C-alpha atoms as a PDB file:
ATOM      1  CA  MET A   1      22.428 -13.152 -12.955  1.00  0.00           C
ATOM      2  CA  THR A   2      21.555 -16.671 -12.999  1.00  0.00           C
ATOM      3  CA  ASN A   3      25.152 -18.537 -14.282  1.00  0.00           C
ATOM      4  CA  ASN A   4      25.080 -22.143 -13.280  1.00  0.00           C
ATOM      5  CA  CYS A   5      21.920 -21.653 -10.701  1.00  0.00           C
ATOM      6  CA  SER A   6      18.373 -23.162 -11.656  1.00  0.00           C
ATOM      7  CA  PHE A   7      15.437 -21.769 -10.980  1.00  0.00           C
ATOM      8  CA  GLU A   8      13.166 -24.230 -11.980  1.00  0.00           C
ATOM      9  CA  GLY A   9      11.873 -25.138  -9.005  1.00  0.00           C
ATOM     10  CA  VAL A  10      11.130 -21.857  -7.407  1.00  0.00           C
ATOM     11  CA  ASP A  11       9.131 -21.421 -10.267  1.00  0.00           C
ATOM     12  CA  GLN A  12       7.382 -24.468 -10.265  1.00  0.00           C
ATOM     13  CA  LEU A  13       6.909 -24.090  -6.414  1.00  0.00           C
ATOM     14  CA  MET A  14       5.542 -20.370  -7.105  1.00  0.00           C
ATOM     15  CA  THR A  15       2.836 -21.448  -9.828  1.00  0.00           C
ATOM     16  CA  TYR A  16       1.344 -22.844  -7.205  1.00  0.00           C
ATOM     17  CA  LEU A  17       1.378 -20.770  -4.313  1.00  0.00           C
ATOM     18  CA  GLU A  18       0.494 -17.653  -6.403  1.00  0.00           C
ATOM     19  CA  LEU A  19      -3.046 -19.424  -6.679  1.00  0.00           C
ATOM     20  CA  VAL A  20      -3.209 -19.993  -3.276  1.00  0.00           C
ATOM     21  CA  PHE A  21      -2.043 -16.460  -2.310  1.00  0.00           C
ATOM     22  CA  TYR A  22      -3.903 -14.209  -5.549  1.00  0.00           C
ATOM     23  CA  ILE A  23      -7.081 -16.434  -6.326  1.00  0.00           C
ATOM     24  CA  PRO A  24      -7.979 -15.442  -2.373  1.00  0.00           C
ATOM     25  CA  ILE A  25      -6.870 -11.748  -2.158  1.00  0.00           C
ATOM     26  CA  PHE A  26      -7.946 -10.712  -5.030  1.00  0.00           C
ATOM     27  CA  ILE A  27     -11.765 -12.269  -4.752  1.00  0.00           C
ATOM     28  CA  PHE A  28     -12.024 -10.665  -0.704  1.00  0.00           C
ATOM     29  CA  GLY A  29     -10.301  -7.756  -1.852  1.00  0.00           C
ATOM     30  CA  LEU A  30     -12.314  -7.343  -4.516  1.00  0.00           C
ATOM     31  CA  ILE A  31     -15.732  -7.355  -2.617  1.00  0.00           C
ATOM     32  CA  LEU A  32     -14.359  -5.758   0.476  1.00  0.00           C
ATOM     33  CA  ASN A  33     -12.895  -2.702  -1.601  1.00  0.00           C
ATOM     34  CA  VAL A  34     -16.181  -2.586  -3.699  1.00  0.00           C
ATOM     35  CA  VAL A  35     -18.206  -2.284  -0.635  1.00  0.00           C
ATOM     36  CA  ALA A  36     -15.911   0.113   1.595  1.00  0.00           C
ATOM     37  CA  LEU A  37     -16.984   2.371  -1.984  1.00  0.00           C
ATOM     38  CA  PHE A  38     -20.472   1.461  -1.348  1.00  0.00           C
ATOM     39  CA  VAL A  39     -20.455   2.650   2.616  1.00  0.00           C
ATOM     40  CA  PHE A  40     -18.617   5.583   2.076  1.00  0.00           C
ATOM     41  CA  CYS A  41     -20.199   7.119  -1.031  1.00  0.00           C
ATOM     42  CA  VAL A  42     -23.833   5.480  -0.515  1.00  0.00           C
ATOM     43  CA  ILE A  43     -24.683   5.057   2.848  1.00  0.00           C
ATOM     44  CA  LEU A  44     -22.353   7.560   5.009  1.00  0.00           C
ATOM     45  CA  ARG A  45     -22.566  10.591   2.484  1.00  0.00           C
ATOM     46  CA  LYS A  46     -20.075  12.500   4.262  1.00  0.00           C
ATOM     47  CA  TRP A  47     -17.147  13.789   3.065  1.00  0.00           C
ATOM     48  CA  ALA A  48     -14.779  14.315   6.208  1.00  0.00           C
ATOM     49  CA  GLU A  49     -11.713  13.810   5.831  1.00  0.00           C
ATOM     50  CA  SER A  50     -11.431  10.357   6.504  1.00  0.00           C
ATOM     51  CA  THR A  51     -13.667   9.498   4.267  1.00  0.00           C
ATOM     52  CA  ILE A  52     -11.771  11.062   1.739  1.00  0.00           C
ATOM     53  CA  TYR A  53      -8.333   8.896   2.367  1.00  0.00           C
ATOM     54  CA  MET A  54     -10.820   5.612   2.698  1.00  0.00           C
ATOM     55  CA  THR A  55     -12.153   6.429  -0.412  1.00  0.00           C
ATOM     56  CA  SER A  56      -8.824   7.130  -2.524  1.00  0.00           C
ATOM     57  CA  LEU A  57      -6.775   4.367  -0.704  1.00  0.00           C
ATOM     58  CA  ALA A  58     -10.366   1.663  -1.626  1.00  0.00           C
ATOM     59  CA  LEU A  59      -9.291   3.492  -5.259  1.00  0.00           C
ATOM     60  CA  MET A  60      -5.902   2.412  -5.134  1.00  0.00           C
ATOM     61  CA  ASP A  61      -6.175  -1.415  -3.314  1.00  0.00           C
ATOM     62  CA  LEU A  62      -8.511  -1.598  -6.775  1.00  0.00           C
ATOM     63  CA  LEU A  63      -6.263  -0.658  -9.265  1.00  0.00           C
ATOM     64  CA  LEU A  64      -3.503  -2.950  -7.569  1.00  0.00           C
ATOM     65  CA  LEU A  65      -5.659  -5.845  -7.607  1.00  0.00           C
ATOM     66  CA  PHE A  66      -6.787  -5.616 -11.476  1.00  0.00           C
ATOM     67  CA  PRO A  67      -3.664  -6.883 -12.745  1.00  0.00           C
ATOM     68  CA  LEU A  68      -3.688 -10.129 -10.857  1.00  0.00           C
ATOM     69  CA  PRO A  69      -5.263 -12.379 -13.105  1.00  0.00           C
ATOM     70  CA  PHE A  70      -3.380 -11.414 -15.819  1.00  0.00           C
ATOM     71  CA  LYS A  71      -0.231 -11.955 -13.211  1.00  0.00           C
ATOM     72  CA  ILE A  72      -1.209 -15.156 -12.470  1.00  0.00           C
ATOM     73  CA  HIS A  73      -1.803 -15.929 -16.115  1.00  0.00           C
ATOM     74  CA  ALA A  74       1.869 -14.147 -16.918  1.00  0.00           C
ATOM     75  CA  THR A  75       2.932 -16.649 -14.284  1.00  0.00           C
ATOM     76  CA  ASN A  76       2.044 -19.957 -16.126  1.00  0.00           C
ATOM     77  CA  HIS A  77       1.909 -18.506 -19.646  1.00  0.00           C
ATOM     78  CA  ARG A  78       4.655 -16.873 -22.340  1.00  0.00           C
ATOM     79  CA  TRP A  79       3.095 -13.996 -24.074  1.00  0.00           C
ATOM     80  CA  PRO A  80       3.724 -12.889 -27.258  1.00  0.00           C
ATOM     81  CA  ALA A  81       6.417  -9.824 -28.326  1.00  0.00           C
ATOM     82  CA  ASN A  82       3.344  -8.068 -29.642  1.00  0.00           C
ATOM     83  CA  LEU A  83       1.801  -7.211 -25.894  1.00  0.00           C
ATOM     84  CA  TYR A  84       4.684  -5.584 -24.160  1.00  0.00           C
ATOM     85  CA  PRO A  85       2.514  -2.109 -24.620  1.00  0.00           C
ATOM     86  CA  LEU A  86      -0.529  -3.889 -22.522  1.00  0.00           C
ATOM     87  CA  CYS A  87       2.417  -5.815 -20.187  1.00  0.00           C
ATOM     88  CA  SER A  88       3.456  -2.404 -19.501  1.00  0.00           C
ATOM     89  CA  VAL A  89       0.165  -1.306 -18.643  1.00  0.00           C
ATOM     90  CA  LEU A  90      -1.216  -3.604 -16.450  1.00  0.00           C
ATOM     91  CA  GLU A  91       2.707  -3.347 -14.423  1.00  0.00           C
ATOM     92  CA  ILE A  92       1.983   0.395 -13.811  1.00  0.00           C
ATOM     93  CA  LEU A  93      -1.305  -0.295 -12.950  1.00  0.00           C
ATOM     94  CA  TYR A  94       0.125  -2.785 -10.432  1.00  0.00           C
ATOM     95  CA  PHE A  95       3.096  -0.407  -8.978  1.00  0.00           C
ATOM     96  CA  VAL A  96       0.321   2.749  -8.948  1.00  0.00           C
ATOM     97  CA  GLY A  97      -1.751   0.816  -7.272  1.00  0.00           C
ATOM     98  CA  ILE A  98       0.910  -0.536  -4.463  1.00  0.00           C
ATOM     99  CA  TYR A  99       2.815   3.062  -3.956  1.00  0.00           C
ATOM    100  CA  GLY A 100      -0.273   5.143  -3.713  1.00  0.00           C
ATOM    101  CA  SER A 101      -1.366   3.024  -0.900  1.00  0.00           C
ATOM    102  CA  ILE A 102       1.787   3.516   0.770  1.00  0.00           C
ATOM    103  CA  TYR A 103       1.547   7.095   0.302  1.00  0.00           C
ATOM    104  CA  THR A 104      -2.054   6.942   0.989  1.00  0.00           C
ATOM    105  CA  ILE A 105      -1.552   5.632   4.422  1.00  0.00           C
ATOM    106  CA  MET A 106       1.110   8.150   4.874  1.00  0.00           C
ATOM    107  CA  CYS A 107      -1.364  10.544   4.428  1.00  0.00           C
ATOM    108  CA  ILE A 108      -3.799   9.663   6.864  1.00  0.00           C
ATOM    109  CA  ALA A 109      -1.379   8.882   9.333  1.00  0.00           C
ATOM    110  CA  VAL A 110      -0.379  12.636   9.026  1.00  0.00           C
ATOM    111  CA  ASP A 111      -3.849  13.799   8.927  1.00  0.00           C
ATOM    112  CA  ARG A 112      -4.585  12.241  12.272  1.00  0.00           C
ATOM    113  CA  TRP A 113      -1.078  13.303  13.781  1.00  0.00           C
ATOM    114  CA  VAL A 114      -2.376  16.848  13.192  1.00  0.00           C
ATOM    115  CA  ALA A 115      -5.662  16.688  14.338  1.00  0.00           C
ATOM    116  CA  ILE A 116      -4.903  15.345  18.005  1.00  0.00           C
ATOM    117  CA  CYS A 117      -1.429  16.339  18.759  1.00  0.00           C
ATOM    118  CA  HIS A 118      -1.783  19.769  17.177  1.00  0.00           C
ATOM    119  CA  PRO A 119      -5.483  20.735  17.718  1.00  0.00           C
ATOM    120  CA  PHE A 120      -5.054  24.765  17.802  1.00  0.00           C
ATOM    121  CA  LYS A 121      -3.300  24.570  14.344  1.00  0.00           C
ATOM    122  CA  ALA A 122      -5.809  21.608  12.812  1.00  0.00           C
ATOM    123  CA  LYS A 123      -8.768  23.806  12.307  1.00  0.00           C
ATOM    124  CA  GLN A 124      -6.593  25.802  10.015  1.00  0.00           C
ATOM    125  CA  LEU A 125      -4.853  22.607   8.084  1.00  0.00           C
ATOM    126  CA  ARG A 126      -7.626  20.157   8.348  1.00  0.00           C
ATOM    127  CA  SER A 127     -10.322  20.369   5.995  1.00  0.00           C
ATOM    128  CA  PRO A 128     -12.405  18.184   3.040  1.00  0.00           C
ATOM    129  CA  ARG A 129     -10.535  20.214   0.837  1.00  0.00           C
ATOM    130  CA  ALA A 130      -7.157  19.608   1.772  1.00  0.00           C
ATOM    131  CA  ALA A 131      -7.808  16.238   2.450  1.00  0.00           C
ATOM    132  CA  LEU A 132      -9.099  15.876  -1.333  1.00  0.00           C
ATOM    133  CA  GLY A 133      -5.854  18.180  -2.387  1.00  0.00           C
ATOM    134  CA  ALA A 134      -3.703  15.532  -0.736  1.00  0.00           C
ATOM    135  CA  CYS A 135      -5.395  12.465  -2.010  1.00  0.00           C
ATOM    136  CA  MET A 136      -5.219  14.216  -5.739  1.00  0.00           C
ATOM    137  CA  GLY A 137      -1.537  15.016  -5.392  1.00  0.00           C
ATOM    138  CA  VAL A 138      -0.916  11.541  -4.197  1.00  0.00           C
ATOM    139  CA  TRP A 139      -2.192  10.152  -7.967  1.00  0.00           C
ATOM    140  CA  MET A 140      -0.959  12.608  -9.849  1.00  0.00           C
ATOM    141  CA  LEU A 141       2.347  11.782  -8.132  1.00  0.00           C
ATOM    142  CA  VAL A 142       2.880   7.977  -8.009  1.00  0.00           C
ATOM    143  CA  LEU A 143       1.195   8.007 -11.490  1.00  0.00           C
ATOM    144  CA  ALA A 144       4.438  11.118 -13.188  1.00  0.00           C
ATOM    145  CA  VAL A 145       7.115   9.045 -11.316  1.00  0.00           C
ATOM    146  CA  ILE A 146       6.059   5.186 -11.801  1.00  0.00           C
ATOM    147  CA  SER A 147       4.526   5.221 -15.828  1.00  0.00           C
ATOM    148  CA  PRO A 148       7.457   6.763 -17.380  1.00  0.00           C
ATOM    149  CA  THR A 149      10.364   4.638 -14.714  1.00  0.00           C
ATOM    150  CA  ILE A 150       8.279   1.231 -15.112  1.00  0.00           C
ATOM    151  CA  TYR A 151       8.169   1.839 -19.128  1.00  0.00           C
ATOM    152  CA  ARG A 152      11.423   1.691 -19.466  1.00  0.00           C
ATOM    153  CA  PHE A 153      11.482  -2.091 -17.879  1.00  0.00           C
ATOM    154  CA  ARG A 154      10.829  -3.735 -20.503  1.00  0.00           C
ATOM    155  CA  GLU A 155      13.249  -3.774 -23.854  1.00  0.00           C
ATOM    156  CA  ALA A 156      10.747  -4.295 -26.779  1.00  0.00           C
ATOM    157  CA  GLY A 157      11.794  -7.470 -28.736  1.00  0.00           C
ATOM    158  CA  GLN A 158      11.144 -10.595 -30.673  1.00  0.00           C
ATOM    159  CA  ALA A 159      10.762 -13.319 -28.136  1.00  0.00           C
ATOM    160  CA  ASP A 160       8.208 -13.945 -25.960  1.00  0.00           C
ATOM    161  CA  PHE A 161       8.474 -13.248 -22.438  1.00  0.00           C
ATOM    162  CA  HIS A 162       6.739 -13.344 -19.076  1.00  0.00           C
ATOM    163  CA  CYS A 163       4.898 -10.159 -17.975  1.00  0.00           C
ATOM    164  CA  PHE A 164       5.250  -9.099 -14.061  1.00  0.00           C
ATOM    165  CA  HIS A 165       8.881 -11.254 -14.399  1.00  0.00           C
ATOM    166  CA  GLN A 166      12.479 -10.578 -16.187  1.00  0.00           C
ATOM    167  CA  PHE A 167      13.101  -6.817 -15.722  1.00  0.00           C
ATOM    168  CA  SER A 168      15.188  -5.805 -17.731  1.00  0.00           C
ATOM    169  CA  GLU A 169      18.682  -4.477 -16.165  1.00  0.00           C
ATOM    170  CA  ASN A 170      17.652  -1.060 -16.161  1.00  0.00           C
ATOM    171  CA  GLY A 171      14.802  -1.755 -13.192  1.00  0.00           C
ATOM    172  CA  TRP A 172      17.802  -2.437 -11.189  1.00  0.00           C
ATOM    173  CA  SER A 173      19.534   0.357 -11.475  1.00  0.00           C
ATOM    174  CA  PRO A 174      21.089   1.569  -8.131  1.00  0.00           C
ATOM    175  CA  SER A 175      19.434   4.722  -8.903  1.00  0.00           C
ATOM    176  CA  VAL A 176      15.681   3.057  -9.370  1.00  0.00           C
ATOM    177  CA  ILE A 177      16.581   1.082  -6.502  1.00  0.00           C
ATOM    178  CA  ILE A 178      17.542   2.955  -4.168  1.00  0.00           C
ATOM    179  CA  SER A 179      15.332   5.657  -4.713  1.00  0.00           C
ATOM    180  CA  LEU A 180      12.597   3.094  -4.225  1.00  0.00           C
ATOM    181  CA  GLN A 181      13.759   2.201  -0.884  1.00  0.00           C
ATOM    182  CA  ILE A 182      14.130   5.523   0.405  1.00  0.00           C
ATOM    183  CA  PHE A 183      10.880   7.205  -1.467  1.00  0.00           C
ATOM    184  CA  GLY A 184       9.109   4.677  -1.929  1.00  0.00           C
ATOM    185  CA  PHE A 185       8.851   3.074   1.610  1.00  0.00           C
ATOM    186  CA  LEU A 186      12.034   4.033   4.153  1.00  0.00           C
ATOM    187  CA  LEU A 187      10.634   7.865   4.419  1.00  0.00           C
ATOM    188  CA  PRO A 188       6.994   6.981   4.224  1.00  0.00           C
ATOM    189  CA  ALA A 189       7.476   4.076   6.563  1.00  0.00           C
ATOM    190  CA  LEU A 190       9.172   6.510   9.410  1.00  0.00           C
ATOM    191  CA  VAL A 191       6.541   9.325   8.925  1.00  0.00           C
ATOM    192  CA  VAL A 192       4.169   6.823  10.047  1.00  0.00           C
ATOM    193  CA  VAL A 193       5.406   4.582  12.881  1.00  0.00           C
ATOM    194  CA  LYS A 194       6.733   8.377  13.705  1.00  0.00           C
ATOM    195  CA  CYS A 195       2.905   9.907  13.421  1.00  0.00           C
ATOM    196  CA  SER A 196       1.338   6.852  15.065  1.00  0.00           C
ATOM    197  CA  VAL A 197       3.528   6.347  18.357  1.00  0.00           C
ATOM    198  CA  GLN A 198       3.155  10.070  18.608  1.00  0.00           C
ATOM    199  CA  THR A 199      -0.956   9.594  17.926  1.00  0.00           C
ATOM    200  CA  ILE A 200      -1.171   6.825  20.503  1.00  0.00           C
ATOM    201  CA  TRP A 201       1.113   8.323  23.246  1.00  0.00           C
ATOM    202  CA  ALA A 202      -1.032  11.763  23.160  1.00  0.00           C
ATOM    203  CA  LEU A 203      -4.274   9.674  23.389  1.00  0.00           C
ATOM    204  CA  LYS A 204      -2.778   7.602  26.333  1.00  0.00           C
ATOM    205  CA  LYS A 205      -1.621  11.159  27.922  1.00  0.00           C
ATOM    206  CA  SER A 206      -4.898  12.463  27.840  1.00  0.00           C
ATOM    207  CA  GLY A 207      -5.516   9.734  30.428  1.00  0.00           C
ATOM    208  CA  LYS A 208      -9.388   9.632  28.737  1.00  0.00           C
ATOM    209  CA  GLN A 209      -9.800   6.185  27.742  1.00  0.00           C
ATOM    210  CA  SER A 210     -13.356   6.806  26.366  1.00  0.00           C
ATOM    211  CA  PRO A 211     -15.018   4.884  23.714  1.00  0.00           C
ATOM    212  CA  LYS A 212     -14.334   6.993  20.826  1.00  0.00           C
ATOM    213  CA  SER A 213     -10.669   7.552  22.162  1.00  0.00           C
ATOM    214  CA  GLN A 214     -10.160   3.412  22.373  1.00  0.00           C
ATOM    215  CA  ALA A 215     -11.537   2.977  18.305  1.00  0.00           C
ATOM    216  CA  CYS A 216      -9.004   5.505  17.213  1.00  0.00           C
ATOM    217  CA  VAL A 217      -6.435   3.282  18.535  1.00  0.00           C
ATOM    218  CA  LYS A 218      -7.980   0.580  16.809  1.00  0.00           C
ATOM    219  CA  ILE A 219      -8.201   2.618  13.667  1.00  0.00           C
ATOM    220  CA  ILE A 220      -3.941   3.491  14.662  1.00  0.00           C
ATOM    221  CA  TYR A 221      -2.885  -0.225  15.083  1.00  0.00           C
ATOM    222  CA  SER A 222      -5.104  -1.227  11.967  1.00  0.00           C
ATOM    223  CA  SER A 223      -3.438   1.333   9.555  1.00  0.00           C
ATOM    224  CA  LEU A 224       0.021   0.725  10.701  1.00  0.00           C
ATOM    225  CA  SER A 225      -0.727  -2.904  10.451  1.00  0.00           C
ATOM    226  CA  ALA A 226      -1.703  -2.329   6.936  1.00  0.00           C
ATOM    227  CA  PHE A 227       1.206  -0.562   6.304  1.00  0.00           C
ATOM    228  CA  LEU A 228       4.230  -2.729   7.966  1.00  0.00           C
ATOM    229  CA  LEU A 229       2.943  -6.303   7.707  1.00  0.00           C
ATOM    230  CA  PRO A 230       2.869  -6.475   3.691  1.00  0.00           C
ATOM    231  CA  PHE A 231       5.339  -3.952   2.549  1.00  0.00           C
ATOM    232  CA  THR A 232       8.404  -4.301   4.732  1.00  0.00           C
ATOM    233  CA  PRO A 233       9.132  -8.042   3.579  1.00  0.00           C
ATOM    234  CA  SER A 234       8.730  -7.024  -0.147  1.00  0.00           C
ATOM    235  CA  HIS A 235      10.591  -4.178   0.720  1.00  0.00           C
ATOM    236  CA  LEU A 236      13.978  -5.948   2.463  1.00  0.00           C
ATOM    237  CA  ALA A 237      13.286  -8.568  -0.759  1.00  0.00           C
ATOM    238  CA  ILE A 238      13.980  -6.248  -3.032  1.00  0.00           C
ATOM    239  CA  LEU A 239      17.101  -4.862  -1.652  1.00  0.00           C
ATOM    240  CA  LEU A 240      18.157  -8.243  -1.450  1.00  0.00           C
ATOM    241  CA  GLN A 241      17.354  -8.946  -4.629  1.00  0.00           C
ATOM    242  CA  PHE A 242      19.705  -5.950  -5.642  1.00  0.00           C
ATOM    243  CA  LEU A 243      22.254  -6.946  -4.086  1.00  0.00           C
ATOM    244  CA  VAL A 244      22.463 -10.197  -6.314  1.00  0.00           C
ATOM    245  CA  HIS A 245      21.867  -8.006  -9.352  1.00  0.00           C
ATOM    246  CA  GLN A 246      24.903  -6.452  -8.503  1.00  0.00           C
ATOM    247  CA  GLY A 247      27.140  -9.272  -7.793  1.00  0.00           C
ATOM    248  CA  VAL A 248      27.135  -8.580  -3.578  1.00  0.00           C
ATOM    249  CA  ILE A 249      25.694 -11.867  -3.067  1.00  0.00           C
ATOM    250  CA  GLU A 250      26.982 -14.710  -5.448  1.00  0.00           C
ATOM    251  CA  ASP A 251      26.671 -18.211  -4.089  1.00  0.00           C
ATOM    252  CA  CYS A 252      23.695 -20.081  -5.656  1.00  0.00           C
ATOM    253  CA  GLU A 253      22.031 -21.656  -2.966  1.00  0.00           C
ATOM    254  CA  ASN A 254      21.511 -17.800  -1.864  1.00  0.00           C
ATOM    255  CA  LYS A 255      20.392 -16.813  -4.694  1.00  0.00           C
ATOM    256  CA  ILE A 256      17.817 -19.813  -4.874  1.00  0.00           C
ATOM    257  CA  ARG A 257      16.586 -18.367  -1.390  1.00  0.00           C
ATOM    258  CA  ILE A 258      16.371 -14.837  -2.325  1.00  0.00           C
ATOM    259  CA  SER A 259      14.302 -15.869  -5.060  1.00  0.00           C
ATOM    260  CA  LEU A 260      11.990 -17.312  -3.224  1.00  0.00           C
ATOM    261  CA  PHE A 261      11.916 -14.906  -0.560  1.00  0.00           C
ATOM    262  CA  ILE A 262      11.047 -11.982  -3.319  1.00  0.00           C
ATOM    263  CA  GLN A 263       8.411 -13.434  -5.112  1.00  0.00           C
ATOM    264  CA  THR A 264       7.121 -15.191  -1.450  1.00  0.00           C
ATOM    265  CA  ALA A 265       7.220 -11.577  -0.358  1.00  0.00           C
ATOM    266  CA  MET A 266       5.759  -9.822  -3.304  1.00  0.00           C
ATOM    267  CA  CYS A 267       2.601 -12.257  -3.192  1.00  0.00           C
ATOM    268  CA  LEU A 268       2.046 -11.507   0.299  1.00  0.00           C
ATOM    269  CA  SER A 269       2.674  -7.751  -0.349  1.00  0.00           C
ATOM    270  CA  ASN A 270      -1.149  -7.919  -2.040  1.00  0.00           C
ATOM    271  CA  ILE A 271      -3.150  -9.106   1.369  1.00  0.00           C
ATOM    272  CA  THR A 272      -2.458  -4.703   1.924  1.00  0.00           C
ATOM    273  CA  CYS A 273      -6.683  -4.540   0.067  1.00  0.00           C
ATOM    274  CA  CYS A 274      -7.401  -7.124   2.673  1.00  0.00           C
ATOM    275  CA  LEU A 275      -6.127  -5.457   5.638  1.00  0.00           C
ATOM    276  CA  ASP A 276      -7.096  -2.183   4.599  1.00  0.00           C
ATOM    277  CA  ALA A 277     -10.780  -3.458   5.554  1.00  0.00           C
ATOM    278  CA  LEU A 278      -9.971  -3.085   8.639  1.00  0.00           C
ATOM    279  CA  CYS A 279      -9.816   0.678   8.586  1.00  0.00           C
ATOM    280  CA  TYR A 280     -12.448   0.700   6.611  1.00  0.00           C
ATOM    281  CA  TYR A 281     -14.270  -1.315   9.515  1.00  0.00           C
ATOM    282  CA  PHE A 282     -13.170   1.480  12.182  1.00  0.00           C
ATOM    283  CA  ILE A 283     -13.753   4.315  10.242  1.00  0.00           C
ATOM    284  CA  ALA A 284     -17.169   2.969   8.925  1.00  0.00           C
ATOM    285  CA  HIS A 285     -18.884   1.529  12.235  1.00  0.00           C
ATOM    286  CA  GLU A 286     -17.321   5.354  13.764  1.00  0.00           C
ATOM    287  CA  VAL A 287     -19.024   7.524  11.466  1.00  0.00           C
ATOM    288  CA  ARG A 288     -22.398   5.798  11.388  1.00  0.00           C
ATOM    289  CA  SER A 289     -22.391   5.820  15.624  1.00  0.00           C
ATOM    290  CA  THR A 290     -21.959   9.139  15.703  1.00  0.00           C
ATOM    291  CA  LYS A 291     -25.364  11.109  15.727  1.00  0.00           C
ATOM    292  CA  HIS A 292     -24.398  14.666  15.936  1.00  0.00           C
ATOM    293  CA  ASN A 293     -23.000  15.677  12.450  1.00  0.00           C
ATOM    294  CA  PHE A 294     -20.753  12.642  11.621  1.00  0.00           C
ATOM    295  CA  ARG A 295     -17.799  13.484  13.865  1.00  0.00           C
ATOM    296  CA  LEU A 296     -14.833  10.872  12.865  1.00  0.00           C
ATOM    297  CA  PRO A 297     -12.994  10.111  16.185  1.00  0.00           C
ATOM    298  CA  MET A 298      -9.574  11.980  15.616  1.00  0.00           C
ATOM    299  CA  ILE A 299     -11.748  14.866  15.358  1.00  0.00           C
ATOM    300  CA  SER A 300     -13.567  14.416  18.812  1.00  0.00           C
ATOM    301  CA  GLN A 301     -10.510  13.792  19.942  1.00  0.00           C
ATOM    302  CA  ARG A 302      -8.822  16.949  19.197  1.00  0.00           C
ATOM    303  CA  ARG A 303     -12.026  18.756  20.852  1.00  0.00           C
ATOM    304  CA  ALA A 304     -11.943  16.939  23.784  1.00  0.00           C
ATOM    305  CA  THR A 305      -8.090  17.736  24.125  1.00  0.00           C
ATOM    306  CA  PHE A 306      -8.649  21.419  23.521  1.00  0.00           C
ATOM    307  CA  SER A 307     -10.965  21.784  25.791  1.00  0.00           C
ATOM    308  CA  THR A 308      -8.566  20.281  28.448  1.00  0.00           C
ATOM    309  CA  SER A 309      -5.910  22.508  27.450  1.00  0.00           C
ATOM    310  CA  GLU A 310      -8.018  25.038  28.513  1.00  0.00           C
ATOM    311  CA  VAL A 311      -8.731  23.638  32.005  1.00  0.00           C
END
């Protein structure tokens, strides 16, 4: 892929940029997600649908955060060949955290859409047990798909290597990248955007701008931001780097720009661990502020919609 292009300047710049990005993300993300788990599991202790999804999302974020110190070390140091298995495990945890978060946010958007836009069906479709089943399904799906795929990205050899970098050509094959773009991002993104837009429209159409309704809108916007802001640039960068590997983009300057873009975008995608805290804040605030049965905004709005339909 490199031909006569030199990427030394990009690599040197990223050694500093990764420290600037990863250290604050790791510190704040770790604190925010540990606090979120403490709030949901110890303080609230109410396993409604939203708290179950948020707990699973916090665990996904922690799974993503765990490999970051190793990722920082691997950027500046080559690892010996006998650490190939450890590197593969860390890469699996990292990508399970990313795509587990994507699918968990999608489940949250669908659950909220059912609760608000289809209040009659919500009684049959929504329950803490169903939410727990959906979260367990997401965990099993991403582990089953990503683990064997990522493990094949590394070809065992005798040479030292940079973990989280220099994937083999198997990792850039059309089948892998196309599946990643469609099922890893585009399909969940379409579901999240469609459900979020329809839910916001239903809330505004109801004409009742109660505090709980406004809080629900804030939750929707925060979830949408936590999804689109980190993951859209990173998957665009992956697509461009795929075109480089396929020989579609051959200009050296464009290759260098794309190399900088994909590494920067992948760094910024980890900010999802902090953006998810917006969702945690609104959920926890609304649960604590509800005096009767800890009704969440989406449940309250569902009942409001139900009663309105009878008038």
